[in-house]
């Protein structure tokens, strides 16, 4: 959901395409999740699986602080580099 909000706010000209990509990635992750987790729980016990998932989530959540601190600078550099135009995505 946050990725879609970001796409709508910061890249309005590409918001439709970005929303399709974000929705597709979410669906792909859900599909992979259903195929992998069941076998993983059978192989390891539930506590091990939950602890590993919690560790991955904590790492991802901790990136919030980095992006909060350096996000504006990153966006300015992307805009200065003209990423969309260089990749041919500029409308």
PDB file of N, CA and C in Angstrom:
ATOM      1  N   UNK A   1       0.819  -1.186   0.000  1.00  0.00           N
ATOM      2  CA  UNK A   1       0.000   0.000   0.000  1.00  0.00           C
ATOM      3  C   UNK A   1       0.866   1.254   0.000  1.00  0.00           C
ATOM      4  N   UNK A   2       1.929   1.239   0.753  1.00  0.00           N
ATOM      5  CA  UNK A   2       2.821   2.389   0.811  1.00  0.00           C
ATOM      6  C   UNK A   2       3.464   2.653  -0.543  1.00  0.00           C
ATOM      7  N   UNK A   3       3.802   1.589  -1.253  1.00  0.00           N
ATOM      8  CA  UNK A   3       4.409   1.763  -2.569  1.00  0.00           C
ATOM      9  C   UNK A   3       3.436   2.413  -3.540  1.00  0.00           C
ATOM     10  N   UNK A   4       2.176   2.067  -3.458  1.00  0.00           N
ATOM     11  CA  UNK A   4       1.191   2.698  -4.333  1.00  0.00           C
ATOM     12  C   UNK A   4       1.002   4.164  -3.978  1.00  0.00           C
ATOM     13  N   UNK A   5       0.989   4.489  -2.700  1.00  0.00           N
ATOM     14  CA  UNK A   5       0.877   5.892  -2.286  1.00  0.00           C
ATOM     15  C   UNK A   5       2.065   6.695  -2.791  1.00  0.00           C
ATOM     16  N   UNK A   6       3.250   6.119  -2.669  1.00  0.00           N
ATOM     17  CA  UNK A   6       4.453   6.794  -3.168  1.00  0.00           C
ATOM     18  C   UNK A   6       4.364   7.010  -4.679  1.00  0.00           C
ATOM     19  N   UNK A   7       3.898   6.014  -5.397  1.00  0.00           N
ATOM     20  CA  UNK A   7       3.784   6.126  -6.854  1.00  0.00           C
ATOM     21  C   UNK A   7       2.812   7.234  -7.243  1.00  0.00           C
ATOM     22  N   UNK A   8       1.707   7.324  -6.538  1.00  0.00           N
ATOM     23  CA  UNK A   8       0.725   8.352  -6.855  1.00  0.00           C
ATOM     24  C   UNK A   8       1.222   9.743  -6.513  1.00  0.00           C
ATOM     25  N   UNK A   9       1.950   9.875  -5.418  1.00  0.00           N
ATOM     26  CA  UNK A   9       2.419  11.189  -4.979  1.00  0.00           C
ATOM     27  C   UNK A   9       3.604  11.701  -5.784  1.00  0.00           C
ATOM     28  N   UNK A  10       4.575  10.858  -6.043  1.00  0.00           N
ATOM     29  CA  UNK A  10       5.843  11.314  -6.604  1.00  0.00           C
ATOM     30  C   UNK A  10       5.961  11.125  -8.107  1.00  0.00           C
ATOM     31  N   UNK A  11       5.256  10.192  -8.658  1.00  0.00           N
ATOM     32  CA  UNK A  11       5.379   9.905 -10.093  1.00  0.00           C
ATOM     33  C   UNK A  11       3.992   9.869 -10.718  1.00  0.00           C
ATOM     34  N   UNK A  12       3.322  11.001 -10.689  1.00  0.00           N
ATOM     35  CA  UNK A  12       1.936  11.034 -11.166  1.00  0.00           C
ATOM     36  C   UNK A  12       1.819  10.667 -12.645  1.00  0.00           C
ATOM     37  N   UNK A  13       2.812  11.016 -13.445  1.00  0.00           N
ATOM     38  CA  UNK A  13       2.732  10.714 -14.872  1.00  0.00           C
ATOM     39  C   UNK A  13       2.848   9.229 -15.161  1.00  0.00           C
ATOM     40  N   UNK A  14       3.438   8.473 -14.256  1.00  0.00           N
ATOM     41  CA  UNK A  14       3.577   7.018 -14.439  1.00  0.00           C
ATOM     42  C   UNK A  14       2.784   6.233 -13.398  1.00  0.00           C
ATOM     43  N   UNK A  15       1.829   6.874 -12.740  1.00  0.00           N
ATOM     44  CA  UNK A  15       1.157   6.230 -11.614  1.00  0.00           C
ATOM     45  C   UNK A  15       0.407   4.966 -12.019  1.00  0.00           C
ATOM     46  N   UNK A  16      -0.226   4.955 -13.181  1.00  0.00           N
ATOM     47  CA  UNK A  16      -0.976   3.767 -13.601  1.00  0.00           C
ATOM     48  C   UNK A  16      -0.032   2.587 -13.819  1.00  0.00           C
ATOM     49  N   UNK A  17       1.055   2.830 -14.519  1.00  0.00           N
ATOM     50  CA  UNK A  17       2.016   1.760 -14.781  1.00  0.00           C
ATOM     51  C   UNK A  17       2.647   1.258 -13.485  1.00  0.00           C
ATOM     52  N   UNK A  18       2.978   2.188 -12.599  1.00  0.00           N
ATOM     53  CA  UNK A  18       3.587   1.787 -11.333  1.00  0.00           C
ATOM     54  C   UNK A  18       2.612   1.009 -10.460  1.00  0.00           C
ATOM     55  N   UNK A  19       1.349   1.383 -10.492  1.00  0.00           N
ATOM     56  CA  UNK A  19       0.365   0.643  -9.703  1.00  0.00           C
ATOM     57  C   UNK A  19       0.202  -0.783 -10.228  1.00  0.00           C
ATOM     58  N   UNK A  20       0.261  -0.952 -11.539  1.00  0.00           N
ATOM     59  CA  UNK A  20       0.172  -2.297 -12.126  1.00  0.00           C
ATOM     60  C   UNK A  20       1.381  -3.128 -11.691  1.00  0.00           C
ATOM     61  N   UNK A  21       2.570  -2.525 -11.733  1.00  0.00           N
ATOM     62  CA  UNK A  21       3.785  -3.241 -11.328  1.00  0.00           C
ATOM     63  C   UNK A  21       3.722  -3.619  -9.855  1.00  0.00           C
ATOM     64  N   UNK A  22       3.320  -2.675  -9.001  1.00  0.00           N
ATOM     65  CA  UNK A  22       3.250  -2.953  -7.563  1.00  0.00           C
ATOM     66  C   UNK A  22       2.226  -4.053  -7.274  1.00  0.00           C
ATOM     67  N   UNK A  23       1.051  -3.974  -7.887  1.00  0.00           N
ATOM     68  CA  UNK A  23       0.031  -5.005  -7.680  1.00  0.00           C
ATOM     69  C   UNK A  23       0.512  -6.369  -8.181  1.00  0.00           C
ATOM     70  N   UNK A  24       1.208  -6.385  -9.312  1.00  0.00           N
ATOM     71  CA  UNK A  24       1.727  -7.647  -9.838  1.00  0.00           C
ATOM     72  C   UNK A  24       2.775  -8.245  -8.915  1.00  0.00           C
ATOM     73  N   UNK A  25       3.666  -7.404  -8.389  1.00  0.00           N
ATOM     74  CA  UNK A  25       4.684  -7.903  -7.467  1.00  0.00           C
ATOM     75  C   UNK A  25       4.064  -8.433  -6.184  1.00  0.00           C
ATOM     76  N   UNK A  26       3.045  -7.742  -5.681  1.00  0.00           N
ATOM     77  CA  UNK A  26       2.365  -8.236  -4.481  1.00  0.00           C
ATOM     78  C   UNK A  26       1.727  -9.595  -4.733  1.00  0.00           C
ATOM     79  N   UNK A  27       1.102  -9.758  -5.888  1.00  0.00           N
ATOM     80  CA  UNK A  27       0.478 -11.040  -6.219  1.00  0.00           C
ATOM     81  C   UNK A  27       1.518 -12.134  -6.386  1.00  0.00           C
ATOM     82  N   UNK A  28       2.637 -11.792  -7.021  1.00  0.00           N
ATOM     83  CA  UNK A  28       3.710 -12.764  -7.201  1.00  0.00           C
ATOM     84  C   UNK A  28       4.282 -13.205  -5.853  1.00  0.00           C
ATOM     85  N   UNK A  29       4.506 -12.254  -4.959  1.00  0.00           N
ATOM     86  CA  UNK A  29       5.018 -12.607  -3.638  1.00  0.00           C
ATOM     87  C   UNK A  29       4.031 -13.484  -2.870  1.00  0.00           C
ATOM     88  N   UNK A  30       2.749 -13.190  -2.961  1.00  0.00           N
ATOM     89  CA  UNK A  30       1.746 -14.018  -2.286  1.00  0.00           C
ATOM     90  C   UNK A  30       1.725 -15.433  -2.855  1.00  0.00           C
ATOM     91  N   UNK A  31       1.860 -15.547  -4.163  1.00  0.00           N
ATOM     92  CA  UNK A  31       1.864 -16.864  -4.792  1.00  0.00           C
ATOM     93  C   UNK A  31       3.099 -17.669  -4.360  1.00  0.00           C
ATOM     94  N   UNK A  32       4.263 -17.026  -4.389  1.00  0.00           N
ATOM     95  CA  UNK A  32       5.492 -17.695  -3.948  1.00  0.00           C
ATOM     96  C   UNK A  32       5.379 -18.089  -2.480  1.00  0.00           C
ATOM     97  N   UNK A  33       4.816 -17.190  -1.682  1.00  0.00           N
ATOM     98  CA  UNK A  33       4.675 -17.437  -0.249  1.00  0.00           C
ATOM     99  C   UNK A  33       3.868 -18.707   0.009  1.00  0.00           C
ATOM    100  N   UNK A  34       2.756 -18.883  -0.699  1.00  0.00           N
ATOM    101  CA  UNK A  34       1.926 -20.052  -0.455  1.00  0.00           C
ATOM    102  C   UNK A  34       2.620 -21.344  -0.875  1.00  0.00           C
ATOM    103  N   UNK A  35       3.499 -21.287  -1.870  1.00  0.00           N
ATOM    104  CA  UNK A  35       4.198 -22.485  -2.303  1.00  0.00           C
ATOM    105  C   UNK A  35       5.372 -22.834  -1.405  1.00  0.00           C
ATOM    106  N   UNK A  36       6.025 -21.840  -0.839  1.00  0.00           N
ATOM    107  CA  UNK A  36       7.265 -22.063  -0.098  1.00  0.00           C
ATOM    108  C   UNK A  36       7.020 -22.318   1.385  1.00  0.00           C
ATOM    109  N   UNK A  37       6.137 -21.566   1.990  1.00  0.00           N
ATOM    110  CA  UNK A  37       6.011 -21.597   3.445  1.00  0.00           C
ATOM    111  C   UNK A  37       5.510 -22.945   3.956  1.00  0.00           C
ATOM    112  N   UNK A  38       4.583 -23.573   3.268  1.00  0.00           N
ATOM    113  CA  UNK A  38       4.069 -24.854   3.757  1.00  0.00           C
ATOM    114  C   UNK A  38       5.182 -25.901   3.866  1.00  0.00           C
ATOM    115  N   UNK A  39       5.995 -26.010   2.847  1.00  0.00           N
ATOM    116  CA  UNK A  39       7.110 -26.958   2.902  1.00  0.00           C
ATOM    117  C   UNK A  39       8.133 -26.544   3.955  1.00  0.00           C
ATOM    118  N   UNK A  40       8.334 -25.248   4.099  1.00  0.00           N
ATOM    119  CA  UNK A  40       9.287 -24.740   5.087  1.00  0.00           C
ATOM    120  C   UNK A  40       8.831 -25.080   6.505  1.00  0.00           C
ATOM    121  N   UNK A  41       7.537 -24.940   6.784  1.00  0.00           N
ATOM    122  CA  UNK A  41       7.011 -25.268   8.113  1.00  0.00           C
ATOM    123  C   UNK A  41       7.124 -26.758   8.376  1.00  0.00           C
ATOM    124  N   UNK A  42       6.905 -27.574   7.365  1.00  0.00           N
ATOM    125  CA  UNK A  42       7.025 -29.016   7.536  1.00  0.00           C
ATOM    126  C   UNK A  42       8.476 -29.399   7.815  1.00  0.00           C
ATOM    127  N   UNK A  43       9.423 -28.774   7.085  1.00  0.00           N
ATOM    128  CA  UNK A  43      10.834 -29.097   7.242  1.00  0.00           C
ATOM    129  C   UNK A  43      11.380 -28.616   8.591  1.00  0.00           C
ATOM    130  N   UNK A  44      11.103 -27.357   8.924  1.00  0.00           N
ATOM    131  CA  UNK A  44      11.511 -26.811  10.218  1.00  0.00           C
ATOM    132  C   UNK A  44      10.263 -26.729  11.090  1.00  0.00           C
ATOM    133  N   UNK A  45      10.436 -26.361  12.329  1.00  0.00           N
ATOM    134  CA  UNK A  45       9.251 -26.198  13.154  1.00  0.00           C
ATOM    135  C   UNK A  45       8.709 -24.771  13.027  1.00  0.00           C
ATOM    136  N   UNK A  46       7.513 -24.558  13.525  1.00  0.00           N
ATOM    137  CA  UNK A  46       6.822 -23.281  13.374  1.00  0.00           C
ATOM    138  C   UNK A  46       7.592 -22.137  14.020  1.00  0.00           C
ATOM    139  N   UNK A  47       8.165 -22.358  15.174  1.00  0.00           N
ATOM    140  CA  UNK A  47       8.900 -21.304  15.873  1.00  0.00           C
ATOM    141  C   UNK A  47      10.098 -20.824  15.057  1.00  0.00           C
ATOM    142  N   UNK A  48      10.814 -21.736  14.453  1.00  0.00           N
ATOM    143  CA  UNK A  48      11.964 -21.363  13.628  1.00  0.00           C
ATOM    144  C   UNK A  48      11.528 -20.518  12.440  1.00  0.00           C
ATOM    145  N   UNK A  49      10.452 -20.913  11.799  1.00  0.00           N
ATOM    146  CA  UNK A  49       9.953 -20.166  10.646  1.00  0.00           C
ATOM    147  C   UNK A  49       9.522 -18.763  11.062  1.00  0.00           C
ATOM    148  N   UNK A  50       8.782 -18.670  12.149  1.00  0.00           N
ATOM    149  CA  UNK A  50       8.301 -17.365  12.609  1.00  0.00           C
ATOM    150  C   UNK A  50       9.462 -16.469  13.007  1.00  0.00           C
ATOM    151  N   UNK A  51      10.467 -17.023  13.658  1.00  0.00           N
ATOM    152  CA  UNK A  51      11.618 -16.208  14.075  1.00  0.00           C
ATOM    153  C   UNK A  51      12.416 -15.717  12.870  1.00  0.00           C
ATOM    154  N   UNK A  52      12.575 -16.544  11.853  1.00  0.00           N
ATOM    155  CA  UNK A  52      13.292 -16.106  10.653  1.00  0.00           C
ATOM    156  C   UNK A  52      12.509 -15.030   9.914  1.00  0.00           C
ATOM    157  N   UNK A  53      11.205 -15.189   9.826  1.00  0.00           N
ATOM    158  CA  UNK A  53      10.378 -14.168   9.177  1.00  0.00           C
ATOM    159  C   UNK A  53      10.430 -12.869   9.972  1.00  0.00           C
ATOM    160  N   UNK A  54      10.404 -12.968  11.287  1.00  0.00           N
ATOM    161  CA  UNK A  54      10.493 -11.769  12.123  1.00  0.00           C
ATOM    162  C   UNK A  54      11.836 -11.062  11.937  1.00  0.00           C
ATOM    163  N   UNK A  55      12.912 -11.817  11.800  1.00  0.00           N
ATOM    164  CA  UNK A  55      14.229 -11.209  11.597  1.00  0.00           C
ATOM    165  C   UNK A  55      14.279 -10.464  10.259  1.00  0.00           C
ATOM    166  N   UNK A  56      13.746 -11.069   9.218  1.00  0.00           N
ATOM    167  CA  UNK A  56      13.715 -10.405   7.909  1.00  0.00           C
ATOM    168  C   UNK A  56      12.861  -9.136   7.984  1.00  0.00           C
ATOM    169  N   UNK A  57      11.724  -9.213   8.654  1.00  0.00           N
ATOM    170  CA  UNK A  57      10.873  -8.038   8.807  1.00  0.00           C
ATOM    171  C   UNK A  57      11.569  -6.924   9.571  1.00  0.00           C
ATOM    172  N   UNK A  58      12.306  -7.263  10.603  1.00  0.00           N
ATOM    173  CA  UNK A  58      13.020  -6.236  11.371  1.00  0.00           C
ATOM    174  C   UNK A  58      14.062  -5.526  10.510  1.00  0.00           C
ATOM    175  N   UNK A  59      14.766  -6.277   9.695  1.00  0.00           N
ATOM    176  CA  UNK A  59      15.753  -5.655   8.795  1.00  0.00           C
ATOM    177  C   UNK A  59      15.048  -4.711   7.826  1.00  0.00           C
ATOM    178  N   UNK A  60      13.943  -5.156   7.266  1.00  0.00           N
ATOM    179  CA  UNK A  60      13.202  -4.299   6.342  1.00  0.00           C
ATOM    180  C   UNK A  60      12.646  -3.069   7.049  1.00  0.00           C
ATOM    181  N   UNK A  61      12.140  -3.234   8.264  1.00  0.00           N
ATOM    182  CA  UNK A  61      11.598  -2.093   9.004  1.00  0.00           C
ATOM    183  C   UNK A  61      12.686  -1.103   9.381  1.00  0.00           C
ATOM    184  N   UNK A  62      13.878  -1.588   9.654  1.00  0.00           N
ATOM    185  CA  UNK A  62      14.971  -0.695  10.029  1.00  0.00           C
ATOM    186  C   UNK A  62      15.441   0.160   8.855  1.00  0.00           C
ATOM    187  N   UNK A  63      15.166  -0.269   7.630  1.00  0.00           N
ATOM    188  CA  UNK A  63      15.512   0.582   6.489  1.00  0.00           C
ATOM    189  C   UNK A  63      14.669   1.846   6.467  1.00  0.00           C
ATOM    190  N   UNK A  64      13.560   1.844   7.199  1.00  0.00           N
ATOM    191  CA  UNK A  64      12.715   3.034   7.283  1.00  0.00           C
ATOM    192  C   UNK A  64      13.504   4.220   7.805  1.00  0.00           C
ATOM    193  N   UNK A  65      14.334   3.995   8.811  1.00  0.00           N
ATOM    194  CA  UNK A  65      15.107   5.087   9.398  1.00  0.00           C
ATOM    195  C   UNK A  65      16.122   5.645   8.401  1.00  0.00           C
ATOM    196  N   UNK A  66      16.730   4.761   7.632  1.00  0.00           N
ATOM    197  CA  UNK A  66      17.695   5.201   6.621  1.00  0.00           C
ATOM    198  C   UNK A  66      16.987   6.018   5.549  1.00  0.00           C
ATOM    199  N   UNK A  67      15.866   5.527   5.078  1.00  0.00           N
ATOM    200  CA  UNK A  67      15.137   6.253   4.042  1.00  0.00           C
ATOM    201  C   UNK A  67      14.526   7.542   4.575  1.00  0.00           C
ATOM    202  N   UNK A  68      14.141   7.572   5.838  1.00  0.00           N
ATOM    203  CA  UNK A  68      13.624   8.799   6.426  1.00  0.00           C
ATOM    204  C   UNK A  68      14.721   9.862   6.480  1.00  0.00           C
ATOM    205  N   UNK A  69      15.917   9.437   6.801  1.00  0.00           N
ATOM    206  CA  UNK A  69      17.041  10.374   6.925  1.00  0.00           C
ATOM    207  C   UNK A  69      17.568  10.810   5.561  1.00  0.00           C
ATOM    208  N   UNK A  70      17.722   9.895   4.630  1.00  0.00           N
ATOM    209  CA  UNK A  70      18.374  10.184   3.359  1.00  0.00           C
ATOM    210  C   UNK A  70      17.424  10.169   2.163  1.00  0.00           C
ATOM    211  N   UNK A  71      16.134   9.995   2.383  1.00  0.00           N
ATOM    212  CA  UNK A  71      15.183   9.875   1.287  1.00  0.00           C
ATOM    213  C   UNK A  71      15.128  11.093   0.385  1.00  0.00           C
ATOM    214  N   UNK A  72      15.135  12.281   0.982  1.00  0.00           N
ATOM    215  CA  UNK A  72      15.072  13.495   0.176  1.00  0.00           C
ATOM    216  C   UNK A  72      16.306  13.619  -0.719  1.00  0.00           C
ATOM    217  N   UNK A  73      17.467  13.318  -0.154  1.00  0.00           N
ATOM    218  CA  UNK A  73      18.701  13.392  -0.924  1.00  0.00           C
ATOM    219  C   UNK A  73      18.682  12.362  -2.063  1.00  0.00           C
ATOM    220  N   UNK A  74      18.193  11.174  -1.790  1.00  0.00           N
ATOM    221  CA  UNK A  74      18.114  10.130  -2.815  1.00  0.00           C
ATOM    222  C   UNK A  74      17.185  10.570  -3.938  1.00  0.00           C
ATOM    223  N   UNK A  75      16.022  11.123  -3.595  1.00  0.00           N
ATOM    224  CA  UNK A  75      15.077  11.582  -4.610  1.00  0.00           C
ATOM    225  C   UNK A  75      15.660  12.727  -5.423  1.00  0.00           C
ATOM    226  N   UNK A  76      16.399  13.635  -4.782  1.00  0.00           N
ATOM    227  CA  UNK A  76      17.026  14.741  -5.515  1.00  0.00           C
ATOM    228  C   UNK A  76      18.071  14.228  -6.497  1.00  0.00           C
ATOM    229  N   UNK A  77      18.842  13.248  -6.086  1.00  0.00           N
ATOM    230  CA  UNK A  77      19.856  12.692  -6.988  1.00  0.00           C
ATOM    231  C   UNK A  77      19.218  11.948  -8.154  1.00  0.00           C
ATOM    232  N   UNK A  78      18.135  11.245  -7.889  1.00  0.00           N
ATOM    233  CA  UNK A  78      17.429  10.565  -8.971  1.00  0.00           C
ATOM    234  C   UNK A  78      16.883  11.581  -9.955  1.00  0.00           C
ATOM    235  N   UNK A  79      16.324  12.672  -9.433  1.00  0.00           N
ATOM    236  CA  UNK A  79      15.788  13.715 -10.311  1.00  0.00           C
ATOM    237  C   UNK A  79      16.908  14.395 -11.091  1.00  0.00           C
ATOM    238  N   UNK A  80      18.045  14.643 -10.453  1.00  0.00           N
ATOM    239  CA  UNK A  80      19.164  15.294 -11.132  1.00  0.00           C
ATOM    240  C   UNK A  80      19.767  14.377 -12.195  1.00  0.00           C
ATOM    241  N   UNK A  81      19.798  13.106 -11.934  1.00  0.00           N
ATOM    242  CA  UNK A  81      20.345  12.139 -12.880  1.00  0.00           C
ATOM    243  C   UNK A  81      19.397  11.927 -14.053  1.00  0.00           C
ATOM    244  N   UNK A  82      18.131  12.336 -13.864  1.00  0.00           N
ATOM    245  CA  UNK A  82      17.114  12.214 -14.899  1.00  0.00           C
ATOM    246  C   UNK A  82      16.902  10.750 -15.288  1.00  0.00           C
ATOM    247  N   UNK A  83      16.657   9.933 -14.312  1.00  0.00           N
ATOM    248  CA  UNK A  83      16.552   8.495 -14.481  1.00  0.00           C
ATOM    249  C   UNK A  83      15.495   8.086 -15.497  1.00  0.00           C
ATOM    250  N   UNK A  84      14.317   8.688 -15.409  1.00  0.00           N
ATOM    251  CA  UNK A  84      13.248   8.291 -16.324  1.00  0.00           C
ATOM    252  C   UNK A  84      13.598   8.568 -17.770  1.00  0.00           C
ATOM    253  N   UNK A  85      14.198   9.716 -18.026  1.00  0.00           N
ATOM    254  CA  UNK A  85      14.559  10.061 -19.396  1.00  0.00           C
ATOM    255  C   UNK A  85      15.669   9.155 -19.925  1.00  0.00           C
ATOM    256  N   UNK A  86      16.642   8.837 -19.090  1.00  0.00           N
ATOM    257  CA  UNK A  86      17.765   7.989 -19.518  1.00  0.00           C
ATOM    258  C   UNK A  86      17.331   6.561 -19.817  1.00  0.00           C
ATOM    259  N   UNK A  87      16.282   6.105 -19.131  1.00  0.00           N
ATOM    260  CA  UNK A  87      15.797   4.747 -19.373  1.00  0.00           C
ATOM    261  C   UNK A  87      14.711   4.697 -20.424  1.00  0.00           C
ATOM    262  N   UNK A  88      14.323   5.850 -20.958  1.00  0.00           N
ATOM    263  CA  UNK A  88      13.312   5.884 -21.996  1.00  0.00           C
ATOM    264  C   UNK A  88      11.898   5.802 -21.488  1.00  0.00           C
ATOM    265  N   UNK A  89      11.670   6.034 -20.203  1.00  0.00           N
ATOM    266  CA  UNK A  89      10.330   5.945 -19.630  1.00  0.00           C
ATOM    267  C   UNK A  89       9.621   7.290 -19.559  1.00  0.00           C
ATOM    268  N   UNK A  90      10.321   8.353 -19.887  1.00  0.00           N
ATOM    269  CA  UNK A  90       9.719   9.678 -19.802  1.00  0.00           C
ATOM    270  C   UNK A  90       8.621   9.809 -20.835  1.00  0.00           C
ATOM    271  N   UNK A  91       7.498  10.320 -20.419  1.00  0.00           N
ATOM    272  CA  UNK A  91       6.347  10.475 -21.333  1.00  0.00           C
ATOM    273  C   UNK A  91       6.438  11.742 -22.124  1.00  0.00           C
TER     274      UNK A  91
END
